Structures are given as structure tokens and as C-alpha cells.
Coordinates of C-alpha atoms in Angstrom, one line a residue:
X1 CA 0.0 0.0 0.0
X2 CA 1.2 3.3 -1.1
X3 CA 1.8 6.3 1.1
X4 CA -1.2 8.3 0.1
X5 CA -3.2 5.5 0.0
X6 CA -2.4 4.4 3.9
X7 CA -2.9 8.2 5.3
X8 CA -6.0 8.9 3.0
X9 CA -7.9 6.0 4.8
X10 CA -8.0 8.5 7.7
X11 CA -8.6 11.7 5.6
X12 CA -12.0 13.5 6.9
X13 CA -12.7 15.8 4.5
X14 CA -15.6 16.5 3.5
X15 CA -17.4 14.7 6.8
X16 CA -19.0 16.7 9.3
X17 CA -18.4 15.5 13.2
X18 CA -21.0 16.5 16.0
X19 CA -19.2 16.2 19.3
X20 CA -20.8 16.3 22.3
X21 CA -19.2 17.9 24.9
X22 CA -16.7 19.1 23.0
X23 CA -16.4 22.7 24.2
X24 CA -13.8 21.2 26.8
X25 CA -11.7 18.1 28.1
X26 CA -11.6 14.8 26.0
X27 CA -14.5 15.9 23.9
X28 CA -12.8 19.0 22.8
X29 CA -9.4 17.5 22.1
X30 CA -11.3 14.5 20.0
X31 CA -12.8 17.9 17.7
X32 CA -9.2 19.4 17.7
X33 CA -7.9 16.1 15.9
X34 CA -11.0 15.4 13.6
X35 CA -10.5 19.6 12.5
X36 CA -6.7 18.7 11.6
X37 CA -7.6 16.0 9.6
X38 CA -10.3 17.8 7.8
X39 CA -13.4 17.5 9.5
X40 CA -16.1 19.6 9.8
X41 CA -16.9 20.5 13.4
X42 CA -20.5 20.9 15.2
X43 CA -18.7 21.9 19.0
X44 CA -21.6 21.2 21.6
X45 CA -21.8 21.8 25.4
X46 CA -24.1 23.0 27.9
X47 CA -23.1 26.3 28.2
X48 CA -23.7 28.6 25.1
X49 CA -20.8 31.3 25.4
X50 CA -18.5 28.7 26.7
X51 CA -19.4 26.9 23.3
X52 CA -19.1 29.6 20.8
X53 CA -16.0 30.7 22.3
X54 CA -14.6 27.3 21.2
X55 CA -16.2 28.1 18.0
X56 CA -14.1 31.3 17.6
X57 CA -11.2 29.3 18.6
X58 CA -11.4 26.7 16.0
X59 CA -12.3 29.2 13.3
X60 CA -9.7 31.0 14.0
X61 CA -6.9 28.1 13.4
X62 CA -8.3 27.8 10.0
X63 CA -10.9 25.4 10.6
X64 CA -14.9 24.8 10.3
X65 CA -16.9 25.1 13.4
X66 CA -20.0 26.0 14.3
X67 CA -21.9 25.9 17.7
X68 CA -25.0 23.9 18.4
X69 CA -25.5 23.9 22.6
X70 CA -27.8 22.0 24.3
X71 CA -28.2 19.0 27.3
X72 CA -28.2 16.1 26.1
X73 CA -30.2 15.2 28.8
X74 CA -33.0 17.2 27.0
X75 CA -34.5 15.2 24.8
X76 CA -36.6 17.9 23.2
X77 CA -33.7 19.9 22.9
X78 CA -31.6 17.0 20.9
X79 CA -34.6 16.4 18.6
X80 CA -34.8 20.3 17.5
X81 CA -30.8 20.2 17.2
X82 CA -31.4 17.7 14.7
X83 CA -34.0 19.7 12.9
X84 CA -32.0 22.6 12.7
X85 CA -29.3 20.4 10.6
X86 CA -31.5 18.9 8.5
X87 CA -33.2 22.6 7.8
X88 CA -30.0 23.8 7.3
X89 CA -28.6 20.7 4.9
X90 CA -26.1 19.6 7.8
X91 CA -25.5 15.7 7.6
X92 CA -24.1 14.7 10.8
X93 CA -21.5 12.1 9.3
X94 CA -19.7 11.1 12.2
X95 CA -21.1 11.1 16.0
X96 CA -19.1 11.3 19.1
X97 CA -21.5 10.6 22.3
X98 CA -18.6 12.2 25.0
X99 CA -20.7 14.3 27.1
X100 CA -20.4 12.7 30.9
X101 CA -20.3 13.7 34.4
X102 CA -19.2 12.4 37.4
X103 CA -20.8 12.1 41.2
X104 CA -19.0 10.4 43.8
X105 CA -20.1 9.0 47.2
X106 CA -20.8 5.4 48.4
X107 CA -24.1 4.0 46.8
X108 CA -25.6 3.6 49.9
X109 CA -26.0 7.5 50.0
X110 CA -27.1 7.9 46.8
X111 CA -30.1 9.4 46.0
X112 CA -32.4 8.7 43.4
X113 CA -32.5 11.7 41.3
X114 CA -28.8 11.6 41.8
X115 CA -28.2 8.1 40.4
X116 CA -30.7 9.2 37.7
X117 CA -28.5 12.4 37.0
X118 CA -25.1 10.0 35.9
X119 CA -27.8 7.5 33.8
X120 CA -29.1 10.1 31.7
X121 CA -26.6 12.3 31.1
X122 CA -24.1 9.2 30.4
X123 CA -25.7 6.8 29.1
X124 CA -29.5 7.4 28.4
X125 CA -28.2 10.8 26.2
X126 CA -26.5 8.5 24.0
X127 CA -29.0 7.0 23.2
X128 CA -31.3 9.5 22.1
X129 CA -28.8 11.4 20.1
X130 CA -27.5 7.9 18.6
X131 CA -31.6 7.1 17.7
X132 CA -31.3 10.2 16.0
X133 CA -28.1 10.6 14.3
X134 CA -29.1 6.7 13.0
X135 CA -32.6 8.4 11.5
X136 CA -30.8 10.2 9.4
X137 CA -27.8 7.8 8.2
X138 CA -29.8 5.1 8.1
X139 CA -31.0 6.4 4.7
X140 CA -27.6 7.4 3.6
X141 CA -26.1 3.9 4.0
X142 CA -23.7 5.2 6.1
X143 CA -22.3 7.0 9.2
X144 CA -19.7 6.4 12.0
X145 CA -20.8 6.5 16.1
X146 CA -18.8 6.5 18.6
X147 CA -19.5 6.4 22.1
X148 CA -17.1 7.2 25.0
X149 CA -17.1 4.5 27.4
X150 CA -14.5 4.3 30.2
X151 CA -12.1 1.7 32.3
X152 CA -15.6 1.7 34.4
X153 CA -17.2 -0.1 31.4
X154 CA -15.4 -3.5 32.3
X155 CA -14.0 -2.6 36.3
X156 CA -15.5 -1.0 39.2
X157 CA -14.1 1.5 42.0
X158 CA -15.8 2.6 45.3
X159 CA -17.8 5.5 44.9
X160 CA -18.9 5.6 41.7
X161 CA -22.0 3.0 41.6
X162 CA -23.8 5.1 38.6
X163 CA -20.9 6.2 36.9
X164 CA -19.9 2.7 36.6
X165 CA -23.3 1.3 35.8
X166 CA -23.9 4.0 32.7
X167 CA -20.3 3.2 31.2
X168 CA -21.6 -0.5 31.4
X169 CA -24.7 0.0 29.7
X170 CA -22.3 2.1 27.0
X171 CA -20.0 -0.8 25.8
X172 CA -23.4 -3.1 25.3
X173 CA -24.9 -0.2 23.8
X174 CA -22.9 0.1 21.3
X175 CA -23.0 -3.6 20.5
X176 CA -27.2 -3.2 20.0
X177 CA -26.6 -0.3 18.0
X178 CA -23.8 -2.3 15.6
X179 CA -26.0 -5.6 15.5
X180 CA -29.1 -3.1 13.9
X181 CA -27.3 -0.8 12.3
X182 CA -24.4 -2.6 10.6
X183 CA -26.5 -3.7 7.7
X184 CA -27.2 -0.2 6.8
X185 CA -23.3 1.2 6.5
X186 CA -23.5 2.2 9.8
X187 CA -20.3 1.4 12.5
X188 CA -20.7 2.2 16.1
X189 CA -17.8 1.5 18.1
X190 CA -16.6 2.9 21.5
X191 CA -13.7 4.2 23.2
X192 CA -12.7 3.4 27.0
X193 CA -10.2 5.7 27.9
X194 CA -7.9 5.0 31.3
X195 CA -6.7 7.7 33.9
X196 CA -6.5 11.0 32.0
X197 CA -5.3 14.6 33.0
X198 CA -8.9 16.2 32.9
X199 CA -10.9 18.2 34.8
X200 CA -13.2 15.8 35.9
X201 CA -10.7 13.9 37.5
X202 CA -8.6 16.8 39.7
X203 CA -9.7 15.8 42.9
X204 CA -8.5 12.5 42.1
X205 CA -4.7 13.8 40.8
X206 CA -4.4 15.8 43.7
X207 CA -5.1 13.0 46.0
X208 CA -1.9 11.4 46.9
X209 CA -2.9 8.1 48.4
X210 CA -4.9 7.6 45.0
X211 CA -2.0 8.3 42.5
X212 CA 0.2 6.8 44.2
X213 CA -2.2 3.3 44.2
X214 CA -3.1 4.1 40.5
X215 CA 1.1 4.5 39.6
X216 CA 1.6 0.7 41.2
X217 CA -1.1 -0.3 39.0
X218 CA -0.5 1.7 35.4
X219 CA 2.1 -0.6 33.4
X220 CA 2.7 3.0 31.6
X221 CA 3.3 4.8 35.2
X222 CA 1.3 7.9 34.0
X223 CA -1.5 9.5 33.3
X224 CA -2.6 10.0 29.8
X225 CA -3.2 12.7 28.3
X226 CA -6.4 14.0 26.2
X227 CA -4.8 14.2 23.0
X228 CA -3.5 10.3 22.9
X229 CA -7.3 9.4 22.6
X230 CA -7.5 11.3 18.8
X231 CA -5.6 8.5 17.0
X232 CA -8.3 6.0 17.7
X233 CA -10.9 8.1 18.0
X234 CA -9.5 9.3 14.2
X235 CA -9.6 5.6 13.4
X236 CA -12.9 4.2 14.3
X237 CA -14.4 7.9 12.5
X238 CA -12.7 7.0 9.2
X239 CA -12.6 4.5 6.0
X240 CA -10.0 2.6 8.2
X241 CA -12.5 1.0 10.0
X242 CA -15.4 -0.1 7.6
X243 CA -15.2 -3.3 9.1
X244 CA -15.0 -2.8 12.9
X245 CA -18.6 -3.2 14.3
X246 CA -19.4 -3.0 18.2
X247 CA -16.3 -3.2 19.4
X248 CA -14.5 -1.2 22.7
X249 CA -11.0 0.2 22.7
X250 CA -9.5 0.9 26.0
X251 CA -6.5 3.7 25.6
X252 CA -5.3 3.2 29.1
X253 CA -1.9 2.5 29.2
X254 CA -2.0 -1.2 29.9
X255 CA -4.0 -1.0 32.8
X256 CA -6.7 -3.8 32.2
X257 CA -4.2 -5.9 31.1
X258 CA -2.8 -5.8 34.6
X259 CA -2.9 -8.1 37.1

């Protein structure tokens, strides 16, 4: 295989990526790499200035962005987001379902509307932006999904009962969505990323007792960083993967494969 021909298997020009949650932290270093290898950005997050300002940013290192905010916890809010691109002629090509929170205390102190909070934003807002990104390439005969999962997808921690249960119900998510939508051109894989510097995870970096535990158990003796997630997520969005269905890739520096 020639040069050109190995790179231009993960050439995304011409696509157009909707991130969500891509205003800051994994989500928004997952756009930066699609926008570098040609990608047409839709930057989402919950707050609107917070999103056009990463708008402004993109635009102004040459690429295309535009903003589309909203919750993906609102459900009415998703559906007219999905509207508004088809008003405006905007196929949604590839899908990244990153937008996630975090609560943490024992689940015995866990309140409902709390546990609820972690499932929906996590798991059940996947879904409802996946049923409708699908809608629309279901027709096409084609589209890429990916969803971000986590190490909490196939191991459990203290603390983090919903958390844990929502990044389960991702990786077999994903597998429903590649056993129906496969047929139709469709590939939804996910990513579990490991330990990374973000800002959801600061209390845990500055905790000493816990990263010096999670150092005795990374094979790679670090945290990752945010931007060693864009090869794969570049991978699984592009013509490099047409036949990887339903599958989980864990970027965590060897740490499942630890005993």
C-alpha cells in the first residue's frame, strides 16, 4: 500500500463530526484532531458562550466550526438540534456521544434523582442522540458513532455505583446499535479511555494516596493525556475501520491488562 493510499484511509474531509461535549476536556481535544484531519466540526456543550467561544477558537486556526449547545439530557432539545441540521442541509456524518459527568459517594448515600442524573446524562443521552443521528444515516447507507465509554465499562471502583453502571450499559450499547445498524453502512464502536489529566478527574490527581495506588497499577506509570485518545478516535471515524462493528477500545496505558 502506497503512502497516500495508507494516510488517505484517515482523511475527513468533507465529513462533518457533532461532538458532544466538546467545548472542553476529551470531547474537545477529540474535535481538535478530527478539525486537523479535515473534518467539519459541530462543537456542543451545555453552556452557550462557553461553546461559541470554542467556536471562535477553531475558526480562528483555520478550521470549520460552528456551535450547536444543548443538554443532552433534553431530549426535546436534541430532537430540534437535529432539525435545525436537516433545515439547514447539515449531515451529521460522524457522531461522538462524550458528554459525561461524574458524582461520587458510596451508593448507599445515593439518592435517586442523583443516580438518575449520571444514567441520563451518560448513558440514556447517548442513546437519544444515537436514535437520531441513526434516523438520518440510516437512509444514507452510512455514518460512524462512537461512544465514550471508560475503564468503568469493564472494572468497578468505590464511589462511583452510577458512573460505573452508565459506562456498562455504553459498551453493550454500542453492541445493540452495531448488530441493527451494521446492515445499513452504519459502524458504532466505542472508546474506554484510562486515567487522563482532565478536569473531571482533579480531585482524584491531587489526591496522593490515590495516585500513588493508581502509579503501582499503570504498566505506563502515568496519566494519559487527552490528545492520545484522537488517533483512535480518528480511526474508528474514518474508512480505516469499515469493518469494525461494536467493538471497545480501552487507551489506558496497559492497565486492564494488569494483574
Amino acid at each position: 500500500m502506497s503512502e497516500n493510499m495508507s494516510t488517505s484511509l484517515f482523511d475527513l474531509s468533507g465529513k462533518t463530526a457533532l461532538v458532544t461535549g466538546s467545548s472542553r476536556g476529551l470531547g474537545r481535544a477529540i474535535a481538535e484532531g478530527f478539525a486537523k484531519a479535515g473534518a467539519r466540526l459541530v462543537i456542543n456543550g451545555t453552556d452557550p458562550a462557553r461553546t461559541q467561544a470554542a467556536v471562535e477558537e477553531f475558526r480562528a486556526a483555520g478550521h470549520q466550526a460552528e456551535a450547536c449547545p444543548f443538554n443532552v439530557t433534553d431530549e426535546d432539545a436534541v430532537v430540534s438540534a437535529f432539525a435545525r441540521f436537516d433545515a439547514e442541509g447539515i449531515a451529521i456524518d460522524i457522531l461522538v456521544n462524550n458528554a459525561g459527568i461524574q458524582h461520587r459517594k458510596p451508593l448507599v448515600e445515593f439518592t435517586t434523582d442523583e443516580w438518575r442524573r449520571v444514567i441520563e446524562t451518560n448513558l440514556t443521552g447517548a442513546f437519544v442522540i444515537g436514535r437520531e443521528a441513526a434516523k438520518r444515516m440510516i437512509p444514507r447507507g452510512s455514518g460512524k458513532i462512537i461512544n465514550i465509554g471508560s475503564l468503568a465499562s469493564e472494572l468497578a471502583r468505590p464511589t462511583v455505583g452510577p458512573y460505573t453502571a452508565a459506562k456498562g450499559g455504553i459498551r453493550n450499547l454500542t453492541k445493540a446499535m452495531a448488530v441493527e445498524w451494521a446492515a445499513h453502512g452504519i459502524q458504532a464502536n466505542a472508546i474506554g479511555p484510562g486515567y487522563m489529566l482532565t478536569d473531571m478527574n482533579q480531585a482524584l490527581m491531587s489526591n496522593p494516596d490515590f495516585n500513588n495506588w493508581l502509579m503501582s497499577r499503570i504498566p505506563s506509570k502515568r496519566w494519559g493525556r487527552p490528545d492520545e485518545l484522537v488517533g483512535t478516535a480518528i480511526f474508528l471515524a474514518s474508512d480505516a475501520s469499515t469493518y469494525v462493528n461494536g467493538q471497545t477500545i480501552y487507551v489506558d496505558g496497559g492497565m486492564l491488562a494488569a494483574m
